[in-house]
Each structure stands twice: as structure tokens, then as C-alpha cells.
Coordinates of C-alpha atoms and ligand atoms in Angstrom, one line a residue:
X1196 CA 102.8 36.8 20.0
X1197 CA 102.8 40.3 20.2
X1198 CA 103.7 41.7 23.6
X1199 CA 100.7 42.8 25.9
X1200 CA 100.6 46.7 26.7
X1201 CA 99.5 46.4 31.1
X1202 CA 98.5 48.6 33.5
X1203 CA 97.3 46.0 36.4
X1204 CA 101.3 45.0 37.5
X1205 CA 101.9 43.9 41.2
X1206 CA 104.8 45.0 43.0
X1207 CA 105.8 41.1 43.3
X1208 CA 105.1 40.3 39.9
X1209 CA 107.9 43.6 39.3
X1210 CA 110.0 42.3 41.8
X1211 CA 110.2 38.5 40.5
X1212 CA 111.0 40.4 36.9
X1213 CA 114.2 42.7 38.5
X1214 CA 115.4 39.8 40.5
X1215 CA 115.7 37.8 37.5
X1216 CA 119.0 36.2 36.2
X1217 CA 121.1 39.3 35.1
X1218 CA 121.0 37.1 31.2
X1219 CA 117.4 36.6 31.4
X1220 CA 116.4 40.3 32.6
X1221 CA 118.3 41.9 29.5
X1222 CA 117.5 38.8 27.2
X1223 CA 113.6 40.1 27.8
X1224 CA 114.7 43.6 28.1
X1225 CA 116.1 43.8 24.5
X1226 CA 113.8 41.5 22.9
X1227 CA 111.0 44.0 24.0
X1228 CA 113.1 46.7 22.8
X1229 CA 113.4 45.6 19.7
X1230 CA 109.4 45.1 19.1
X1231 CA 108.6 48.5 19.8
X1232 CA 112.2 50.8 19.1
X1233 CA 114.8 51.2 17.1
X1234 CA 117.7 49.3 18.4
X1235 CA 120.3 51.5 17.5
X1236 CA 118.6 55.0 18.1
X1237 CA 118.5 57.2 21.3
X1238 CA 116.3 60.2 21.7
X1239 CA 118.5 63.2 22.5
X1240 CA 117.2 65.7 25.1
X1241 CA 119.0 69.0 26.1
X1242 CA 118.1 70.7 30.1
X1243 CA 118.1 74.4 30.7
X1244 CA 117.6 75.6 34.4
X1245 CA 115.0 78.7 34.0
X1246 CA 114.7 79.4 37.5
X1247 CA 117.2 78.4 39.6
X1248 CA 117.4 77.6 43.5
X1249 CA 115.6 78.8 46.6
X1250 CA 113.1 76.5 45.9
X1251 CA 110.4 76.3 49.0
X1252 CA 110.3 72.3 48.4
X1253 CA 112.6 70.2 50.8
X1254 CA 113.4 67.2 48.1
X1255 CA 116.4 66.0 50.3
X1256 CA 118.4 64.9 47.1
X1257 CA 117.9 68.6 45.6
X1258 CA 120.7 71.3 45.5
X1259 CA 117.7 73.8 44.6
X1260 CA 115.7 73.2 47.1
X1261 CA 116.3 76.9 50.0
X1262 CA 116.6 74.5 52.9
X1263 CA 120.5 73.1 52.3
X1264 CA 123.3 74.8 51.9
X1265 CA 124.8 73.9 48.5
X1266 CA 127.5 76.1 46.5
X1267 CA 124.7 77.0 44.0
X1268 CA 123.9 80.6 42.3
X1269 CA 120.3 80.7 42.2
X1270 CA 118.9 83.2 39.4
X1271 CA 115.4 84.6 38.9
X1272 CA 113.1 83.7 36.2
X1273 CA 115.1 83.9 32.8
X1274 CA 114.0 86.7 30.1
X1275 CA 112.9 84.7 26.7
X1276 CA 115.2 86.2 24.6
X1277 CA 117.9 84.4 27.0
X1278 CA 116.3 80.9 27.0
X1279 CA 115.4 80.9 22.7
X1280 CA 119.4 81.5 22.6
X1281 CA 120.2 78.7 24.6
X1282 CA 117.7 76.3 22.4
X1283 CA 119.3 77.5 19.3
X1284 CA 122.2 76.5 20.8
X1285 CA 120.9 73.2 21.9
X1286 CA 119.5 72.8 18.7
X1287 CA 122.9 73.3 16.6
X1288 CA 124.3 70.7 19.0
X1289 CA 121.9 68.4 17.8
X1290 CA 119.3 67.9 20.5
X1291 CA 116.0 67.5 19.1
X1292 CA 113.9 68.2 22.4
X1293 CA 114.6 71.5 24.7
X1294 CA 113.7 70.8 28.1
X1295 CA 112.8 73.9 30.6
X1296 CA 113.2 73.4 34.4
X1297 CA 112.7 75.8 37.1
X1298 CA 113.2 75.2 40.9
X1299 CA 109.2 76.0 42.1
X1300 CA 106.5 74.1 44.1
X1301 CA 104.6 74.9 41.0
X1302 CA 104.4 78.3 38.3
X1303 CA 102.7 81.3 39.4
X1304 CA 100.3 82.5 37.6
X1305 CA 102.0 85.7 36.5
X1306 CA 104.8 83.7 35.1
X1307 CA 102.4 81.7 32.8
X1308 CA 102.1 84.6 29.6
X1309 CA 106.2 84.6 29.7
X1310 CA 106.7 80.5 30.3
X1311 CA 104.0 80.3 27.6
X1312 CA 105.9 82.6 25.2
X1313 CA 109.1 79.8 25.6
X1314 CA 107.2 77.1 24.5
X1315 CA 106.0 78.9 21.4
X1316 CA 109.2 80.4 21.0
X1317 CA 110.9 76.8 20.9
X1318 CA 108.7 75.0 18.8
X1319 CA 109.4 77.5 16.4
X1320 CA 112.6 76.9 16.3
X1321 CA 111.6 73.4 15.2
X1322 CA 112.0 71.1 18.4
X1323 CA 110.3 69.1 20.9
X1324 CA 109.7 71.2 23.9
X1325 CA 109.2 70.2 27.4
X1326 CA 108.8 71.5 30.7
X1327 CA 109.4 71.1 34.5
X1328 CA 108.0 73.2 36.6
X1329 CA 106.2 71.4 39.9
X1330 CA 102.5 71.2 40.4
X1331 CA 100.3 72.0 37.9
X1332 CA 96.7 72.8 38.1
X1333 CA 94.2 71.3 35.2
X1334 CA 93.8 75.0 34.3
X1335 CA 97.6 75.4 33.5
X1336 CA 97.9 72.7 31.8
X1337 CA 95.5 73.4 29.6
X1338 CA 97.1 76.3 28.9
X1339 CA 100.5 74.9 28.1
X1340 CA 99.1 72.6 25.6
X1341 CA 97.6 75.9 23.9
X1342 CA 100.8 77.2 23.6
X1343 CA 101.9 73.6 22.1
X1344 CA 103.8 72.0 24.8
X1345 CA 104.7 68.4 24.1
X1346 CA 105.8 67.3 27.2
X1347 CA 105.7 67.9 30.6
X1348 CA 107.8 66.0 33.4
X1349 CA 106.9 65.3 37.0
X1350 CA 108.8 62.5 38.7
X1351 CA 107.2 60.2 41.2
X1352 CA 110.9 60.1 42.2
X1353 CA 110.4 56.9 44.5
X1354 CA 108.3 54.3 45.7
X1355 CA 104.7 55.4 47.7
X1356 CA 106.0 53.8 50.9
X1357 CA 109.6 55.5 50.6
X1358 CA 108.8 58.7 49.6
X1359 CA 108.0 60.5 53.3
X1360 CA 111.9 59.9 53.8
X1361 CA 112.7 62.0 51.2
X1362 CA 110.3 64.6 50.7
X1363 CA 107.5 65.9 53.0
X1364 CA 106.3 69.4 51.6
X1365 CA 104.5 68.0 49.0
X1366 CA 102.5 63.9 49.0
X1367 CA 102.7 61.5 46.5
X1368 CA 98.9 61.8 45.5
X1369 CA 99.9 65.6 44.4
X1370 CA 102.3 64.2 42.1
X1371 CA 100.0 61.9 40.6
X1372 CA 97.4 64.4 40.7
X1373 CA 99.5 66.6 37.9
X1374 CA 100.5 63.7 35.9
X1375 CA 96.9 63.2 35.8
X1376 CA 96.2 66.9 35.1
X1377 CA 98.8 67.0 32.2
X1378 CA 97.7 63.8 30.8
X1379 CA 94.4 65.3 30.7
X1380 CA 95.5 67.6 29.1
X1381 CA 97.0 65.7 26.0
X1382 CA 100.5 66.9 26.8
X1383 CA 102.8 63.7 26.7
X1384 CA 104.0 62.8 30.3
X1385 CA 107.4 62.4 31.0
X1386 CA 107.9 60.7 34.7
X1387 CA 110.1 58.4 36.5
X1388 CA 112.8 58.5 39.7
X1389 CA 115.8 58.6 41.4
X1390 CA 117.5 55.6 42.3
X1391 CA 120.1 55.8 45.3
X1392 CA 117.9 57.8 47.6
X1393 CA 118.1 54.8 50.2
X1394 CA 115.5 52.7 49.1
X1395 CA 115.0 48.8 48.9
X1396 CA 114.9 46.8 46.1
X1397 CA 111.0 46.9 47.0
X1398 CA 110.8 50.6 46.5
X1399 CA 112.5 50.7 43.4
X1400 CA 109.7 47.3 41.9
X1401 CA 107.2 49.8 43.5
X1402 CA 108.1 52.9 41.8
X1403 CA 107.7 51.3 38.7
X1404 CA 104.8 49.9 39.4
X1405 CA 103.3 52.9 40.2
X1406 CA 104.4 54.4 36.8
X1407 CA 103.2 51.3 34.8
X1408 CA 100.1 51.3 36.5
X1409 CA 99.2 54.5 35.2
X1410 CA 96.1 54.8 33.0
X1411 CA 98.2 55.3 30.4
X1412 CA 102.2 55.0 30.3
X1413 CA 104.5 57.9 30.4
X1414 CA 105.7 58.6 27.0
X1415 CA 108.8 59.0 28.5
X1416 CA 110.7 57.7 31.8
X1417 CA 113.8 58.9 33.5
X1418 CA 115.4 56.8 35.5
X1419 CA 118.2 59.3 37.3
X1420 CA 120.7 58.1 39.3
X1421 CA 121.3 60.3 42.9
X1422 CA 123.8 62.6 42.2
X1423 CA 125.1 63.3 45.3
X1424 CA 125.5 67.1 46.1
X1425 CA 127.4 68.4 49.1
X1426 CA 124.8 70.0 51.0
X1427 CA 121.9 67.6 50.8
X1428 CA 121.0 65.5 53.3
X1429 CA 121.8 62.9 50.7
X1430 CA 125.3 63.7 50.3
X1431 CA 126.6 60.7 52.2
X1432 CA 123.9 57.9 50.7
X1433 CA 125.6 54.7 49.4
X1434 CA 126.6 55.1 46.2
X1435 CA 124.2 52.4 43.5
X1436 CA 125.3 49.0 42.8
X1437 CA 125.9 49.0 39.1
X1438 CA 124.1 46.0 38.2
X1439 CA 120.7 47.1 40.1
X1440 CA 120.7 50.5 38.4
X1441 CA 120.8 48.2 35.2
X1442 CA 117.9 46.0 36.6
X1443 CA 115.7 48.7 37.1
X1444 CA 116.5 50.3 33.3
X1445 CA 115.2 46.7 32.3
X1446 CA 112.5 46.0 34.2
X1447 CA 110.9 49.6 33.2
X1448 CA 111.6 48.6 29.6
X1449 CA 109.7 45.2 30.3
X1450 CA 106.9 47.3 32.0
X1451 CA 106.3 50.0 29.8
X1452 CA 107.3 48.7 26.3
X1453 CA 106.4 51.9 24.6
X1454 CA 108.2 54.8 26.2
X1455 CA 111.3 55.9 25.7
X1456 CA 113.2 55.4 29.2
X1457 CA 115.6 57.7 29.7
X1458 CA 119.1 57.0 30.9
X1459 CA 118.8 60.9 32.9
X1460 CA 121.2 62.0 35.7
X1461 CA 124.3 60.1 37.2
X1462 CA 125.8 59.2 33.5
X1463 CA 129.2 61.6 34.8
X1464 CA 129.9 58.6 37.3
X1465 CA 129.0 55.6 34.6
X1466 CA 131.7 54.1 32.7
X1467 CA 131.3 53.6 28.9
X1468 CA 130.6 49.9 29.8
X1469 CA 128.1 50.9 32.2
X1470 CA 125.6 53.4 29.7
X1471 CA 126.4 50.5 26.9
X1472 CA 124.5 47.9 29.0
X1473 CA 121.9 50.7 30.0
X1474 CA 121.7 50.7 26.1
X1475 CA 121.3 47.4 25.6
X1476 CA 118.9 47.1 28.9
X1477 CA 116.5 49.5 27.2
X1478 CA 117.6 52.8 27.4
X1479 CA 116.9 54.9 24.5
X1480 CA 117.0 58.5 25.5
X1481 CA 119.4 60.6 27.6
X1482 CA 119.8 64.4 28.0
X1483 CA 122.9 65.5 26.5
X1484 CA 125.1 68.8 26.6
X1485 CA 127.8 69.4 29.8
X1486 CA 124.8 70.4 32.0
X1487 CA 121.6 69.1 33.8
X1488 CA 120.1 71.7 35.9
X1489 CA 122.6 72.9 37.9
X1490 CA 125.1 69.6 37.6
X1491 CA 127.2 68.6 35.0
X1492 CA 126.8 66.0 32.6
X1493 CA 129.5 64.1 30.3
X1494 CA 130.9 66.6 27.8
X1495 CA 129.2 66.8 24.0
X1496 CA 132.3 65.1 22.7
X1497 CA 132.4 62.0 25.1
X1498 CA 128.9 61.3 24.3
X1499 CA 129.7 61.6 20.5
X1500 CA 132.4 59.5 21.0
X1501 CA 130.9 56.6 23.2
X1502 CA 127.6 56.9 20.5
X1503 CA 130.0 56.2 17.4
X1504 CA 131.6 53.1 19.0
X1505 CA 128.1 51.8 20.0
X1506 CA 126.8 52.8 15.9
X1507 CA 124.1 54.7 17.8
X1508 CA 122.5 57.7 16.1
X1509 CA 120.7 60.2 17.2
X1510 CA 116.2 59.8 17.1
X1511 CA 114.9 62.2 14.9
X1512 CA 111.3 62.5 15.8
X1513 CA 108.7 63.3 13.3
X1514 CA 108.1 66.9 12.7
X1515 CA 111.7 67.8 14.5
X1516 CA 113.6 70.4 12.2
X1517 CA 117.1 69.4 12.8
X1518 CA 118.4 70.4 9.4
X1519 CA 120.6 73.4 10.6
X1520 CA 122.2 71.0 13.4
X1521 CA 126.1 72.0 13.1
X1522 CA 127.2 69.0 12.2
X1523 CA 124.9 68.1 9.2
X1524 CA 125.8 65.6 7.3
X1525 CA 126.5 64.0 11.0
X1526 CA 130.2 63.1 10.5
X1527 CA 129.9 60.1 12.8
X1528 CA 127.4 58.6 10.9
X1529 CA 127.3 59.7 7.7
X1530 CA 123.7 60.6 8.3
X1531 CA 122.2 63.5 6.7
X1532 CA 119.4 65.4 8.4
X1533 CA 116.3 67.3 6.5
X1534 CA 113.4 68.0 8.7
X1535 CA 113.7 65.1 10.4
X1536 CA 114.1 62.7 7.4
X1537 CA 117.7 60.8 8.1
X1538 CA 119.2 59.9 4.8
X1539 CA 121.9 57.5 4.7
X1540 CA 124.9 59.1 2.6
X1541 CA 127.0 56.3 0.9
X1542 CA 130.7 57.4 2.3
X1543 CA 131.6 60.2 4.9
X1544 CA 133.5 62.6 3.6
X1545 CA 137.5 63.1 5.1
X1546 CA 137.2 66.6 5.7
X1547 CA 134.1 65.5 8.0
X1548 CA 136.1 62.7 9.7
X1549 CA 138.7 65.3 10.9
X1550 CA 135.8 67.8 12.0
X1551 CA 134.7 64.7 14.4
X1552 CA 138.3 64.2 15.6
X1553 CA 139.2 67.6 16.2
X1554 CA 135.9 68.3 17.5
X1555 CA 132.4 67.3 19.3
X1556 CA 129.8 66.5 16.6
Ligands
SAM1982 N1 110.9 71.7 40.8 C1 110.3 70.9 39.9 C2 109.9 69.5 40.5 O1 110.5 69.1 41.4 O2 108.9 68.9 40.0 C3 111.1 70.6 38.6 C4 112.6 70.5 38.7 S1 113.2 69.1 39.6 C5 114.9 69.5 39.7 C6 113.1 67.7 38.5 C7 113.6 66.4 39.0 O3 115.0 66.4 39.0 C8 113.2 65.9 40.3 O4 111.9 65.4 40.4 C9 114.2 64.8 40.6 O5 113.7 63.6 40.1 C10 115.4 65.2 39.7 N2 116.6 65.6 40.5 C11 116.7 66.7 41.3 N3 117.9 66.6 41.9 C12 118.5 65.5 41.6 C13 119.7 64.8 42.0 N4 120.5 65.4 42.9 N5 120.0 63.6 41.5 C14 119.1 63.0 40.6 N6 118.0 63.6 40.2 C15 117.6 64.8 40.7
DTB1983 C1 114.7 64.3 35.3 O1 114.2 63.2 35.6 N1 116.0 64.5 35.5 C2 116.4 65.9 35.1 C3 115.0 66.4 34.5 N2 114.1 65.3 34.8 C4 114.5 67.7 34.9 C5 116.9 66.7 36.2 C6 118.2 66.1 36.9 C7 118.7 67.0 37.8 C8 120.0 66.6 38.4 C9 120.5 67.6 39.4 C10 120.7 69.0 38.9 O2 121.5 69.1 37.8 O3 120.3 70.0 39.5
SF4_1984 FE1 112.3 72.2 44.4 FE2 112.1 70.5 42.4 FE3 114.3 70.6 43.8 FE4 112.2 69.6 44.9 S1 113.3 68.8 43.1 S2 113.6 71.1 45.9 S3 110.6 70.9 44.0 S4 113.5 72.2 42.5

């Protein structure tokens, strides 16, 4: 029987699914994954910071936000010449979706002509774009999807009862407010959270809840892990059992069969045995390239390398123009890319092989 697509979960009904038995979780987990995805392909996302620090917000996990004192350069809104080179860049690296963040309570509306002009600019180079920016109104959201934005993503972050200790500048109903605004707006919603910011295994069932619940799934969910910054009043938060992280990659696979849940911040502390289970728990996107924002991120050629011992390739979506990706013929997998059409190629040539020894793919 084909699994049911719900939007009426209980926080005890999530609960009763994370607590599972660690075999039974990811048993369900990857049977779900394999109705709706591609078992062996992950979505490959690429961050840029467009605007970086003094942010008015006081998210206590944030470097950006102007209240803590973290080692961080902030910058001013980047020029769009600047940001299409970085894409390219992205692009020749072999991410197929560019994702814009900037450290604001929301855009201004003098910004929106330029932060338009990205979007355009980024699409025409052929990829998915997306953007982060903080609030949005209904009115700017309609204008992003004018300009062709695909997605845009606005975290609940944490559970509704949790979330006071960790932000108070900004309440949970304005998040879902702009979710419900971009939605609206037919831009695909990427949301999720942060797990390590203190919380229970309550607030973690009820943060996914929350995003489940929604009237219609997030196309795509991160599920970040706290990277602790010096500076933050999070700096000193326990660090995540490994196994619940893993539970909760599950458990928003079983809740949301559809979206792609993305294995986001944190992965520089995860062992390879750690992002394989998050794999196999579900996970089928990650952002990639030696940056997030303004933290680092494994390095291209460790992700390259932990991909081709799993036999996991790269998602391609539909429309994506991928063809001038630097590595094409991918040398790991022998896949060749034309606007977003993977062909399998019978043998991989040896010069290739060395290119992927000597360097990241
Ligand atoms: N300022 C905008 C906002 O907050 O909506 C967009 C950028 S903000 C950095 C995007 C998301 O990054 C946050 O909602 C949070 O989930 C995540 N994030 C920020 N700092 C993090 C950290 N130290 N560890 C993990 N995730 C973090
Ligand atoms: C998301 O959920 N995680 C990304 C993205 N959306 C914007 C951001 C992670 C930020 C980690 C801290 C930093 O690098 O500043
Ligand atoms: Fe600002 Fe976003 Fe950081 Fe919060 S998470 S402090 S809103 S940049």
C-alpha cells in the first residue's frame, strides 16, 4: 500500500516514531526512501553569505547576529557581478542549486531590484536558485517568484515551546507567517532546524511536527546540527548524541516522504560513518563546497571521496544545466552530464581516474 502523504501528526504519534528501535526507525526510514527517492542520489546545494553579520536578530546560536562577539568580518550587501562569479564557480564544482543568505530581520525594499537581479542572474546560469533572507512580506514574495526564484528557506529552527530560549526578536507565528507567504507565492519552501540548541527529545518530535503539519510539506528540510561558535551564548551547549541526530533525520523522512531533507550544518564534526547512516536514514541533500555562511564545511574533495565509497551521485534536477561542471564526464562515477540528462558511460577513462586522485571532482 502506497504510503499516505499527512498533515494531521501529533507530537506523541512523532515521538513514539523517533523513540523507536534504532533497526525499526531506519528499517521505515529507508523503505520510505526508497518509494519516493532515488536511493543512491543526493541533491547538491552550494551557500554564499550576501550580507554578512551585524544582524539586528538575537538567534543565540548565530555568529551574525550584532549582539555576540564572534571573530566574524561582516560585509555589506555584495555587488552582482561578485555573487554570479561565485555561482559560476559553484556551478563548475558541480552544485546544481546556488543558495543566497544574508544576515537581515528581513530585505529592505531598496535591496529588492539588486537581490532580484541575482536570482535572474543565477538561473541563467542554468541552476536552482534559492534564497535566505528573514521575513518576507506577501508582496516580496511575489516579487521573487517574478524574478524566478525556486526556493526560499526559513527555518522554524526548534520546537513552538523551545523557541523563546533561543530567540526572542522575532515569534514563531512570524516564521510561519513567511513560509506561508512564500508558499503562497508558489516558490518551493525550504525549512527545518537546529538540533543541539538544548532542547528535549519533545522539542525535536515537535519541530517536526510543526513542519509536517504544514498545509503542504516543505520541498525541502534541513536538519542542521548547532555548530557551536565562540561567541554565542551557545558556545558551551552539549554537544548531540549521534544516534538522536540520526533519529530525527529518520523520523522527518517518515513524516514528510516527499522532500528532500537535507543533511545541512554540523557535517565538519560527523565521521564518514555518521553522514553514511544519515544517508541511509533518509538524507538526500547537503550543501557542499568548504563554506556555509560564515563556517566551514568538509572540503570538496572529502565529500567526493566519502560519495564514491557510498556509489552516491550527485541529483541532477530537471531543467538544471550542469553540462559545463569541471569534472564532466564525473570521474567518480563515470556519469556524463548534458542539461541535466545523466548518461551512464560504459568505462571511466584512466586519465579521469588520476584527475579524481590528484584532485576534488
Ligand atoms: N537571517 C536569515 C534568517 O535567519 O532567516 C537567513 C540566514 S540564517 C543564518 C539561516 C539559518 O541558518 C537559521 O535559521 C539557522 O537555522 C541556521 N544557522 C545559523 N547559525 C547556525 C549555527 N551556528 N549552527 C547551525 N545552524 C545555524
Ligand atoms: C540552513 O538550514 N542551514 C544553512 C542555510 N539553511 C542557510 C545555514 C547554516 C549556517 C551555519 C552557520 C554559518 O555558517 O554561519
Ligand atoms: Fe540574523 Fe538570521 Fe543569524 Fe538570526 S539566524 S541572527 S536572523 S542572520
Amino acid at each position: 500500500m502506497p504510503t499516505e502523504i499527512r498533515n494531521n501528526w501529533t507530537r506523541e504519534e512523532v515521538l513514539a516514531i523517533m523513540k523507536k528501535p534504532m533497526n525499526d526507525l531506519l528499517f521505515e526510514a529507508q523503505t520510505i526512501h526508497r518509494e519516493f527517492h532515488d536511493p543512491n542520489a543526493v541533491q547538491i546545494s552550494q551557500l554564499l553569505s550576501i550580507k554578512t553579520g551585524t544582524c539586528p536578530e538575537d538567534c543565540t546560536y548565530c555568529p551574525q547576529s550584532i549582539r555576540y562577539n564572534t571573530d566574524l568580518d561582516a560585509e555589506s550587501l555584495m555587488e552582482v557581478n561578485a555573487v554570479i562569479d561565485q555561482a559560476k564557480a559553484a556551478k563548475k564544482s558541480g552544485a546544481s542549486r546556488f543558495c543566497m543568505g544574508a544576515a537581515w530581520r528581513s530585505p529592505k525594499d531598496r535591496d529588492m531590484p539588486k537581490l532580484m537581479e541575482m536570482v535572474k542572474q543565477v538561473r541563467g546560469l542554468g541552476m536552482e536558485t534559492c534564497m535566505t533572507l528573514g521575513m518576507l512580506t506577501p508582496d516580496q514574495a511575489s516579487h521573487f517568484a517574478e524574478a524566478g526564484l525556486d526556493y526560499y528557506n526559513h527555518n522554524l529552527d526548534t520546537s513552538e515551546e523551545h523557541y523563546d530560549k533561543i530567540i526572542t526578536t522575532r515569534t514563531y507565528q512570524d516564521r510561519l507567517n513567511t513560509i506561508e507567504n512564500v508558499q503562497n507565492a508558489n516558490i518551493k519552501v525550504c525549512s527545518g532546524g537546529i538540533v543541539g540548541l538544548g532542547e528535549e527529545d519533545g522539542d525535536r518530535a515537535g519541530l517536526l511536527m510543526q513542519l509536517a503539519n504544514l498545509k503542504q510539506h516543505p520541498e525541502s528540510v534541513p536538519i542542521n546540527q548547532l555548530v557551536r561558535v565562540k561567541g554565542t551564548p551557545l558556545f558551551d551547549e552539549e554537544p548531540v548524541d549521534k544516534f538522536d541526530f540520526i533519529r530525527v533525520i529518520a523520523t522527518a523522512r517518515i513524516l514528510m516522504p516527499k522532500a528532500a531533507v537535507r543533511l545541512s550544518a554540523g557535517r565538519e564534526e560527523m565521521s564518514e560513518e555518521m553522514q553514511a547512516m544519515a544517508f541511509f536514514a533518509g538524507a538526500n541533500s547537503i550543501f557542499y563546497g568548504e563554506k556555509l555562511l560564515t563556517t566551514s564545511n568538509p572540503s570538496e574533495n572529502d565529500d567526493m571521496a566519502l560519495m564514491q565509497k557510498l556509489g552516491i551521485k550527485p541529483l541532477i534536477p530537471e531543467g538544471v544545466d550542469v553540462s559545463e561542471a569541471e569534472h564532466n564526464p564525473c570521474p567518480i562515477h563515470g556519469i556524463k552530464q548534458e542539461h541535466g540528462v545523466r548518461q551512464e558511460i560504459e568505462s571511466i577513462p584512466v586519465e579521469l581516474q588520476e584527475l579524481s586522485e590528484a584532485k576534488a571532482v
